[in-house]
mmCIF file of C-alpha atoms and ligand atoms in Angstrom:
data_model
loop_
_atom_site.group_PDB
_atom_site.id
_atom_site.type_symbol
_atom_site.label_atom_id
_atom_site.label_comp_id
_atom_site.label_asym_id
_atom_site.label_seq_id
_atom_site.Cartn_x
_atom_site.Cartn_y
_atom_site.Cartn_z
ATOM 1 C CA ARG K 1 201.273 213.096 58.026
ATOM 2 C CA SER K 2 198.523 210.455 57.927
ATOM 3 C CA LYS K 3 199.229 209.999 61.705
ATOM 4 C CA GLU K 4 198.596 213.643 62.274
ATOM 5 C CA LEU K 5 195.355 213.471 60.186
ATOM 6 C CA GLY K 6 194.261 210.465 62.179
ATOM 7 C CA ARG K 7 194.769 212.313 65.410
ATOM 8 C CA ASP K 8 192.872 215.362 64.174
ATOM 9 C CA THR K 9 189.998 213.179 63.009
ATOM 10 C CA PHE K 10 189.920 211.451 66.406
ATOM 11 C CA CYS K 11 189.972 214.832 68.174
ATOM 12 C CA PHE K 12 187.134 216.003 66.059
ATOM 13 C CA PHE K 13 184.952 213.052 66.852
ATOM 14 C CA GLU K 14 185.926 213.164 70.486
ATOM 15 C CA GLU K 15 184.957 216.758 70.671
ATOM 16 C CA LYS K 16 181.633 216.126 68.855
ATOM 17 C CA MET K 17 180.861 213.214 71.279
ATOM 18 C CA ASN K 18 181.730 215.405 74.256
ATOM 19 C CA ARG K 19 179.458 218.050 73.023
ATOM 20 C CA ALA K 20 176.614 215.586 72.537
ATOM 21 C CA ALA K 21 177.183 214.083 75.983
ATOM 22 C CA THR K 22 177.243 217.555 77.556
ATOM 23 C CA GLU K 23 174.090 218.547 75.791
ATOM 24 C CA ARG K 24 172.368 215.423 76.855
ATOM 25 C CA HIS K 25 173.442 215.878 80.402
ATOM 26 C CA ALA K 26 172.116 219.372 80.422
ATOM 27 C CA LEU K 27 168.776 218.191 79.050
ATOM 28 C CA GLU K 28 168.674 215.529 81.761
ATOM 29 C CA VAL K 29 169.331 218.072 84.484
ATOM 30 C CA GLN K 30 166.611 220.273 83.140
ATOM 31 C CA LEU K 31 164.101 217.413 82.850
ATOM 32 C CA ARG K 32 164.638 216.355 86.421
ATOM 33 C CA GLN K 33 163.267 219.732 87.524
ATOM 34 C CA ALA K 34 160.624 220.037 84.762
ATOM 35 C CA LEU K 35 157.858 218.309 86.589
ATOM 36 C CA GLU K 36 158.083 220.314 89.823
ATOM 37 C CA ARG K 37 158.487 223.493 87.854
ATOM 38 C CA GLY K 38 155.218 222.761 85.980
ATOM 39 C CA GLU K 39 157.045 222.928 82.593
ATOM 40 C CA PHE K 40 155.032 219.958 81.011
ATOM 41 C CA GLN K 41 151.808 220.434 79.085
ATOM 42 C CA LEU K 42 149.512 218.365 77.031
ATOM 43 C CA HIS K 43 148.217 219.114 73.623
ATOM 44 C CA TYR K 44 145.094 217.442 72.324
ATOM 45 C CA GLN K 45 144.403 216.103 68.835
ATOM 46 C CA PRO K 46 140.910 214.960 67.865
ATOM 47 C CA LYS K 47 139.908 211.584 66.471
ATOM 48 C CA ALA K 48 136.659 211.445 64.405
ATOM 49 C CA ASN K 49 134.418 208.750 62.997
ATOM 50 C CA ILE K 50 135.260 208.545 59.293
ATOM 51 C CA ARG K 51 131.662 207.840 58.134
ATOM 52 C CA THR K 52 129.919 210.559 60.211
ATOM 53 C CA GLY K 53 132.684 213.021 60.955
ATOM 54 C CA GLN K 54 131.683 213.051 64.549
ATOM 55 C CA VAL K 55 134.545 213.689 66.969
ATOM 56 C CA ILE K 56 134.900 210.598 69.285
ATOM 57 C CA GLY K 57 137.769 211.664 71.421
ATOM 58 C CA VAL K 58 141.279 213.086 71.658
ATOM 59 C CA GLU K 59 144.852 211.881 72.035
ATOM 60 C CA ALA K 60 146.896 213.594 74.654
ATOM 61 C CA LEU K 61 150.355 214.551 73.469
ATOM 62 C CA LEU K 62 153.103 215.627 75.754
ATOM 63 C CA ARG K 63 155.044 218.880 75.335
ATOM 64 C CA TRP K 64 157.795 220.520 77.344
ATOM 65 C CA LYS K 65 158.216 224.199 77.668
ATOM 66 C CA PRO K 66 161.480 225.069 79.605
ATOM 67 C CA ALA K 67 161.371 228.672 80.906
ATOM 68 C CA GLY K 68 162.605 231.096 78.336
ATOM 69 C CA GLN K 69 162.794 228.438 75.612
ATOM 70 C CA ALA K 70 160.577 227.179 72.820
ATOM 71 C CA LEU K 71 158.236 224.276 73.171
ATOM 72 C CA VAL K 72 160.062 220.924 72.922
ATOM 73 C CA ALA K 73 158.595 218.062 70.963
ATOM 74 C CA PRO K 74 158.460 214.567 72.499
ATOM 75 C CA ASP K 75 161.065 213.031 70.116
ATOM 76 C CA ARG K 76 163.671 215.247 71.839
ATOM 77 C CA PHE K 77 162.961 214.133 75.414
ATOM 78 C CA ILE K 78 160.883 210.921 75.719
ATOM 79 C CA ALA K 79 163.890 208.751 75.248
ATOM 80 C CA ILE K 80 165.764 210.593 78.064
ATOM 81 C CA LEU K 81 162.711 210.287 80.357
ATOM 82 C CA GLU K 82 162.663 206.535 79.559
ATOM 83 C CA GLU K 83 166.392 206.035 80.172
ATOM 84 C CA THR K 84 166.404 207.947 83.493
ATOM 85 C CA GLY K 85 163.137 206.459 84.766
ATOM 86 C CA LEU K 86 161.607 209.968 84.924
ATOM 87 C CA ILE K 87 158.955 208.574 82.555
ATOM 88 C CA VAL K 88 157.242 206.972 85.534
ATOM 89 C CA PRO K 89 156.390 210.116 87.456
ATOM 90 C CA VAL K 90 155.865 212.194 84.213
ATOM 91 C CA GLY K 91 153.627 209.502 82.831
ATOM 92 C CA ALA K 92 151.575 209.543 86.048
ATOM 93 C CA TRP K 93 151.205 213.286 85.687
ATOM 94 C CA VAL K 94 150.039 212.775 82.074
ATOM 95 C CA PHE K 95 147.273 210.387 83.133
ATOM 96 C CA ARG K 96 146.190 212.759 85.901
ATOM 97 C CA GLU K 97 146.234 215.808 83.575
ATOM 98 C CA ALA K 98 144.488 214.134 80.707
ATOM 99 C CA CYS K 99 141.693 212.546 82.699
ATOM 100 C CA GLY K 100 141.300 215.713 84.730
ATOM 101 C CA GLN K 101 140.919 217.751 81.591
ATOM 102 C CA MET K 102 138.218 215.447 80.263
ATOM 103 C CA MET K 103 136.260 215.892 83.500
ATOM 104 C CA LYS K 104 136.777 219.682 83.380
ATOM 105 C CA TRP K 105 135.187 219.650 79.928
ATOM 106 C CA GLN K 106 132.370 217.380 80.985
ATOM 107 C CA ARG K 107 131.685 219.661 83.907
ATOM 108 C CA ALA K 108 131.594 222.545 81.508
ATOM 109 C CA GLY K 109 128.898 220.912 79.531
ATOM 110 C CA MET K 110 130.800 219.229 76.696
ATOM 111 C CA ARG K 111 129.603 215.885 75.648
ATOM 112 C CA PRO K 112 131.841 213.075 77.114
ATOM 113 C CA LEU K 113 134.860 212.407 74.888
ATOM 114 C CA GLN K 114 137.347 209.602 75.036
ATOM 115 C CA VAL K 115 141.042 210.317 75.760
ATOM 116 C CA ALA K 116 143.970 208.215 74.555
ATOM 117 C CA VAL K 117 147.239 208.326 76.606
ATOM 118 C CA ASN K 118 150.602 207.100 75.253
ATOM 119 C CA VAL K 119 152.481 204.772 77.495
ATOM 120 C CA SER K 120 156.161 203.960 76.959
ATOM 121 C CA ALA K 121 157.873 200.560 77.523
ATOM 122 C CA ARG K 122 159.368 201.285 80.867
ATOM 123 C CA GLN K 123 156.175 202.705 82.223
ATOM 124 C CA PHE K 124 154.205 199.801 80.916
ATOM 125 C CA ARG K 125 156.462 197.380 82.763
ATOM 126 C CA HIS K 126 156.202 199.259 85.971
ATOM 127 C CA PRO K 127 154.365 197.061 88.463
ATOM 128 C CA GLU K 128 152.321 200.003 89.766
ATOM 129 C CA LEU K 129 150.907 201.211 86.463
ATOM 130 C CA VAL K 130 147.468 199.660 86.909
ATOM 131 C CA GLN K 131 147.180 201.022 90.463
ATOM 132 C CA GLN K 132 148.280 204.391 89.210
ATOM 133 C CA ILE K 133 145.648 204.414 86.489
ATOM 134 C CA ALA K 134 142.895 203.172 88.864
ATOM 135 C CA GLY K 135 143.874 205.921 91.306
ATOM 136 C CA VAL K 136 143.600 208.558 88.619
ATOM 137 C CA LEU K 137 140.236 207.330 87.457
ATOM 138 C CA ARG K 138 139.006 207.301 91.099
ATOM 139 C CA GLU K 139 140.335 210.771 91.846
ATOM 140 C CA THR K 140 139.070 212.391 88.697
ATOM 141 C CA GLY K 141 135.816 210.443 88.368
ATOM 142 C CA LEU K 142 136.446 209.704 84.560
ATOM 143 C CA ALA K 143 134.586 206.524 83.337
ATOM 144 C CA PRO K 144 137.207 203.826 82.578
ATOM 145 C CA GLN K 145 135.561 203.280 79.283
ATOM 146 C CA LEU K 146 136.536 206.816 78.153
ATOM 147 C CA LEU K 147 140.251 206.136 78.730
ATOM 148 C CA GLU K 148 142.417 204.289 76.158
ATOM 149 C CA VAL K 149 146.120 203.453 76.560
ATOM 150 C CA GLU K 150 148.225 203.492 73.387
ATOM 151 C CA LEU K 151 151.073 200.813 73.452
ATOM 152 C CA THR K 152 153.486 199.743 70.738
ATOM 153 C CA GLU K 153 153.947 196.300 69.326
ATOM 154 C CA SER K 154 157.389 195.762 70.837
ATOM 155 C CA MET K 155 155.916 196.035 74.313
ATOM 156 C CA LEU K 156 153.795 193.019 73.748
ATOM 157 C CA ILE K 157 156.075 190.572 72.027
ATOM 158 C CA ASP K 158 157.602 189.771 75.394
ATOM 159 C CA ASP K 159 154.853 187.997 77.233
ATOM 160 C CA SER K 160 156.338 188.388 80.663
ATOM 161 C CA GLU K 161 154.074 187.925 83.723
ATOM 162 C CA VAL K 162 153.907 191.659 84.413
ATOM 163 C CA VAL K 163 152.773 192.421 80.888
ATOM 164 C CA SER K 164 150.084 189.764 80.856
ATOM 165 C CA ARG K 165 148.828 190.870 84.259
ATOM 166 C CA THR K 166 148.791 194.523 83.245
ATOM 167 C CA MET K 167 146.922 193.763 79.990
ATOM 168 C CA ALA K 168 144.331 191.591 81.887
ATOM 169 C CA GLU K 169 143.762 194.136 84.663
ATOM 170 C CA LEU K 170 143.287 197.028 82.324
ATOM 171 C CA GLY K 171 140.822 194.979 80.295
ATOM 172 C CA ARG K 172 138.865 194.119 83.546
ATOM 173 C CA MET K 173 138.802 197.744 84.560
ATOM 174 C CA GLY K 174 137.248 198.647 81.187
ATOM 175 C CA VAL K 175 140.236 200.718 80.032
ATOM 176 C CA GLY K 176 140.731 200.454 76.290
ATOM 177 C CA ILE K 177 143.963 199.247 74.682
ATOM 178 C CA ALA K 178 145.170 200.551 71.295
ATOM 179 C CA ILE K 179 148.273 199.486 69.383
ATOM 180 C CA ASP K 180 150.030 202.631 68.216
ATOM 181 C CA ASP K 181 152.119 202.874 64.976
ATOM 182 C CA PHE K 182 150.841 199.484 63.951
ATOM 183 C CA GLY K 183 153.120 197.752 61.443
ATOM 184 C CA THR K 184 156.342 199.470 62.287
ATOM 185 C CA GLY K 185 157.418 197.486 65.314
ATOM 186 C CA GLN K 186 159.121 194.072 65.482
ATOM 187 C CA SER K 187 155.706 192.516 65.391
ATOM 188 C CA SER K 188 154.474 189.082 65.858
ATOM 189 C CA LEU K 189 150.758 188.926 65.254
ATOM 190 C CA ARG K 190 150.479 186.337 68.026
ATOM 191 C CA TYR K 191 150.030 188.973 70.683
ATOM 192 C CA LEU K 192 146.838 190.225 68.896
ATOM 193 C CA LYS K 193 145.255 186.882 69.679
ATOM 194 C CA ARG K 194 146.701 186.580 73.196
ATOM 195 C CA PHE K 195 145.827 189.984 74.446
ATOM 196 C CA ASN K 196 142.583 192.012 74.613
ATOM 197 C CA VAL K 197 143.467 194.733 72.078
ATOM 198 C CA ASP K 198 140.513 197.004 71.166
ATOM 199 C CA THR K 199 142.042 199.310 68.461
ATOM 200 C CA LEU K 200 144.773 199.204 65.789
ATOM 201 C CA LYS K 201 146.185 202.473 64.778
ATOM 202 C CA ILE K 202 147.642 202.343 61.263
ATOM 203 C CA ASP K 203 151.060 204.075 61.340
ATOM 204 C CA ARG K 204 151.323 207.450 59.613
ATOM 205 C CA SER K 205 154.044 206.196 57.273
ATOM 206 C CA PHE K 206 151.546 203.786 55.535
ATOM 207 C CA VAL K 207 148.894 206.487 55.313
ATOM 208 C CA LYS K 208 151.200 209.096 53.917
ATOM 209 C CA ASP K 209 151.291 207.895 50.274
ATOM 210 C CA THR K 210 147.855 206.449 49.947
ATOM 211 C CA PRO K 211 146.114 206.231 47.591
ATOM 212 C CA ASN K 212 148.885 206.766 44.947
ATOM 213 C CA ASP K 213 151.393 204.278 46.306
ATOM 214 C CA SER K 214 150.141 200.830 45.651
ATOM 215 C CA GLU K 215 152.193 199.126 48.366
ATOM 216 C CA ASP K 216 151.137 201.464 51.092
ATOM 217 C CA SER K 217 147.523 201.290 49.951
ATOM 218 C CA ALA K 218 147.701 197.474 50.131
ATOM 219 C CA ILE K 219 149.170 197.629 53.621
ATOM 220 C CA ALA K 220 146.496 200.080 54.854
ATOM 221 C CA LYS K 221 143.803 197.909 53.457
ATOM 222 C CA ALA K 222 145.334 194.760 54.937
ATOM 223 C CA VAL K 223 145.569 196.396 58.419
ATOM 224 C CA ILE K 224 141.884 197.422 58.134
ATOM 225 C CA ALA K 225 140.921 193.896 57.240
ATOM 226 C CA LEU K 226 143.042 192.338 59.973
ATOM 227 C CA GLY K 227 141.644 194.618 62.693
ATOM 228 C CA HIS K 228 138.078 194.116 61.585
ATOM 229 C CA GLY K 229 138.594 190.343 61.328
ATOM 230 C CA LEU K 230 139.788 190.340 64.960
ATOM 231 C CA GLY K 231 136.829 192.541 66.051
ATOM 232 C CA MET K 232 138.907 195.633 66.491
ATOM 233 C CA LYS K 233 138.414 199.253 65.651
ATOM 234 C CA VAL K 234 140.914 200.696 63.119
ATOM 235 C CA VAL K 235 142.182 204.217 63.330
ATOM 236 C CA ALA K 236 144.357 205.903 60.644
ATOM 237 C CA GLU K 237 146.826 208.350 62.042
ATOM 238 C CA GLY K 238 148.539 211.250 60.165
ATOM 239 C CA VAL K 239 145.655 211.822 57.741
ATOM 240 C CA GLU K 240 146.473 214.990 55.921
ATOM 241 C CA THR K 241 144.620 215.047 52.692
ATOM 242 C CA GLN K 242 141.011 214.608 51.440
ATOM 243 C CA ALA K 243 142.343 211.842 49.024
ATOM 244 C CA GLN K 244 143.726 209.847 51.932
ATOM 245 C CA LEU K 245 140.436 210.308 53.821
ATOM 246 C CA ASP K 246 138.398 209.191 50.831
ATOM 247 C CA PHE K 247 140.548 206.106 50.375
ATOM 248 C CA LEU K 248 140.346 205.152 54.032
ATOM 249 C CA HIS K 249 136.565 205.757 54.044
ATOM 250 C CA ALA K 250 136.158 203.630 50.949
ATOM 251 C CA HIS K 251 138.048 200.735 52.713
ATOM 252 C CA GLY K 252 136.009 200.842 55.815
ATOM 253 C CA CYS K 253 138.540 202.427 58.249
ATOM 254 C CA ASP K 254 136.649 203.498 61.360
ATOM 255 C CA GLU K 255 138.373 206.637 62.642
ATOM 256 C CA LEU K 256 140.737 209.281 61.476
ATOM 257 C CA GLN K 257 143.319 211.430 63.232
ATOM 258 C CA GLY K 258 145.604 213.903 61.581
ATOM 259 C CA TYR K 259 146.143 217.443 60.461
ATOM 260 C CA LEU K 260 143.239 217.284 57.985
ATOM 261 C CA LEU K 261 141.002 217.369 61.077
ATOM 262 C CA SER K 262 143.237 219.316 63.461
ATOM 263 C CA ARG K 263 146.787 219.598 64.649
ATOM 264 C CA PRO K 264 147.411 218.778 68.353
ATOM 265 C CA VAL K 265 146.534 221.962 70.241
ATOM 266 C CA VAL K 266 146.327 223.288 73.884
ATOM 267 C CA ALA K 267 143.183 222.403 75.862
ATOM 268 C CA GLN K 268 141.603 225.887 75.394
ATOM 269 C CA ALA K 269 142.111 225.872 71.627
ATOM 270 C CA PHE K 270 140.700 222.336 71.371
ATOM 271 C CA ALA K 271 137.522 223.389 73.236
ATOM 272 C CA ALA K 272 137.040 226.388 70.980
ATOM 273 C CA TRP K 273 137.528 224.310 67.873
ATOM 274 C CA PHE K 274 135.191 221.651 69.204
ATOM 275 C CA ARG K 275 132.374 224.137 69.987
ATOM 276 C CA LEU K 276 132.526 225.414 66.476
ATOM 277 C CA GLN K 277 132.593 222.148 64.613
ATOM 278 C CA ASP K 278 130.570 219.901 66.759
ATOM 279 C CA VAL K 279 127.208 221.142 65.580
ATOM 280 C CA PRO K 280 124.331 219.783 67.577
ATOM 281 C CA ALA K 281 121.518 217.943 65.927
ATOM 282 C CA SER K 282 119.656 220.575 63.898
ATOM 283 C CA PRO K 283 116.738 222.214 65.838
ATOM 284 C CA ALA K 284 114.307 221.372 63.105
ATOM 285 C CA ALA K 285 114.808 217.713 64.000
ATOM 286 C CA ASN K 286 113.561 218.229 67.614
HETATM 287 P P1 LIG R 301 152.256 208.975 68.450
HETATM 288 O O1 LIG R 301 151.577 208.539 69.645
HETATM 289 O O2 LIG R 301 152.206 208.110 67.225
HETATM 290 O O3 LIG R 301 151.576 210.433 68.061
HETATM 291 C C1 LIG R 301 151.275 210.891 66.814
HETATM 292 C C2 LIG R 301 152.314 211.899 66.400
HETATM 293 O O4 LIG R 301 152.012 212.269 65.000
HETATM 294 C C3 LIG R 301 152.170 213.151 67.160
HETATM 295 O O5 LIG R 301 153.566 213.704 67.227
HETATM 296 C C4 LIG R 301 151.314 214.088 66.325
HETATM 297 O O6 LIG R 301 151.567 215.456 66.496
HETATM 298 C C5 LIG R 301 151.761 213.700 64.931
HETATM 299 N N1 LIG R 301 150.752 213.836 64.014
HETATM 300 C C6 LIG R 301 149.423 213.811 64.127
HETATM 301 N N2 LIG R 301 148.861 214.078 62.932
HETATM 302 C C7 LIG R 301 149.704 214.260 61.993
HETATM 303 C C8 LIG R 301 149.657 214.515 60.633
HETATM 304 O O7 LIG R 301 148.649 214.581 59.953
HETATM 305 N N3 LIG R 301 150.879 214.685 60.034
HETATM 306 C C9 LIG R 301 152.011 214.562 60.607
HETATM 307 N N4 LIG R 301 153.160 214.733 59.904
HETATM 308 N N5 LIG R 301 152.115 214.285 61.908
HETATM 309 C C10 LIG R 301 150.959 214.105 62.688
HETATM 310 P P2 LIG R 301 154.195 214.186 68.669
HETATM 311 O O8 LIG R 301 153.146 214.927 69.336
HETATM 312 O O9 LIG R 301 155.437 214.872 68.279
HETATM 313 O O10 LIG R 301 154.492 212.864 69.397
HETATM 314 C C11 LIG R 301 155.447 211.987 68.950
HETATM 315 C C12 LIG R 301 155.495 210.746 69.791
HETATM 316 O O11 LIG R 301 155.845 210.963 71.063
HETATM 317 C C13 LIG R 301 154.061 210.143 69.925
HETATM 318 O O12 LIG R 301 153.839 209.375 68.714
HETATM 319 C C14 LIG R 301 154.295 209.199 71.007
HETATM 320 O O13 LIG R 301 154.925 208.011 70.779
HETATM 321 C C15 LIG R 301 155.272 209.995 71.929
HETATM 322 N N6 LIG R 301 154.556 210.679 72.999
HETATM 323 C C16 LIG R 301 153.738 211.826 72.914
HETATM 324 N N7 LIG R 301 153.246 212.088 74.154
HETATM 325 C C17 LIG R 301 153.600 211.064 75.001
HETATM 326 C C18 LIG R 301 153.362 210.892 76.371
HETATM 327 O O14 LIG R 301 152.546 211.508 77.036
HETATM 328 N N8 LIG R 301 153.935 209.637 76.841
HETATM 329 C C19 LIG R 301 154.683 208.881 76.074
HETATM 330 N N9 LIG R 301 155.245 207.757 76.654
HETATM 331 N N10 LIG R 301 154.982 209.082 74.775
HETATM 332 C C20 LIG R 301 154.377 210.238 74.229
HETATM 333 MG MG1 LIG R 302 149.890 207.719 70.084
HETATM 334 MG MG1 LIG R 303 150.970 206.833 66.564
HETATM 335 MG MG1 LIG R 304 153.054 206.947 64.272
#
């Protein structure tokens, strides 16, 4: 009896595993064609100065829209792009699209905004990343100072030759470097000293329960102090409430990003939002 039960259980798991593998394979097949089919799009989420409220720039966030299906969020497909190596061409597309969009906006008369682009581990270790970025900046004409790459801590703990070279070359080019989700990786603080990091982004998980949770509040304050002590800018991600904003403002955090300001939206929606909220200096002042 127990033998039978064992077999059933086994079959059940095997079936589940097969289904997961089939699903994953189907996703992979679809993703391989997604780029040439033009199914990727970028959403833009603003970042603003906490003290003045002025929008400083945007983060570009990747979305996938397979034909006839709903929009797919990155947690569903970034890992597959990484594992298959597809992240390299898709990442190149993200840089081109994001920088190109910034220049379209500038040509349309929008004041120049910064753009932050997420880079994943495999992409970051790719020896041609710097060349790829340099090429995109040349082709689009975007000032390197307006581009920031967002990396995670785990990419920097290994100080391989290619990582140090990439960091140094990006710095020389004038491209900014931000550490995303700061405090959640396997971090050693040594890399903050070793590399030219410009920005720390406090992970959303630490922002979420401020100011009520005393541990999270202590961590957020410590990250702000650490960043400032090292001459870096500190950005809070995932800011959803006025209470969180007030807390971060009181503790000297530089920039905020989160639903309180805006969700990530398509380019056109961002431009419309920006036009409405970016009030020019009052005419009386001229
Ligand atoms: P991330 O870079 O930390 O991006 C922030 C994520 O938090 C985004 O999720 C954003 O939509 C979400 N978010 C922003 N404000 C709030 C808020 O106030 N509340 C809550 N609950 N969430 C907020 P998204 O767009 O789903 O992206 C998830 C992750 O996927 C990103 O995390 C990033 O690591 C990765 N990703 C996105 N685009 C790209 C890309 O082009 N390349 C690579 N390599 N990774 C990307
Ligand atoms: Mg990011
Ligand atoms: Mg983040
Ligand atoms: Mg995060």
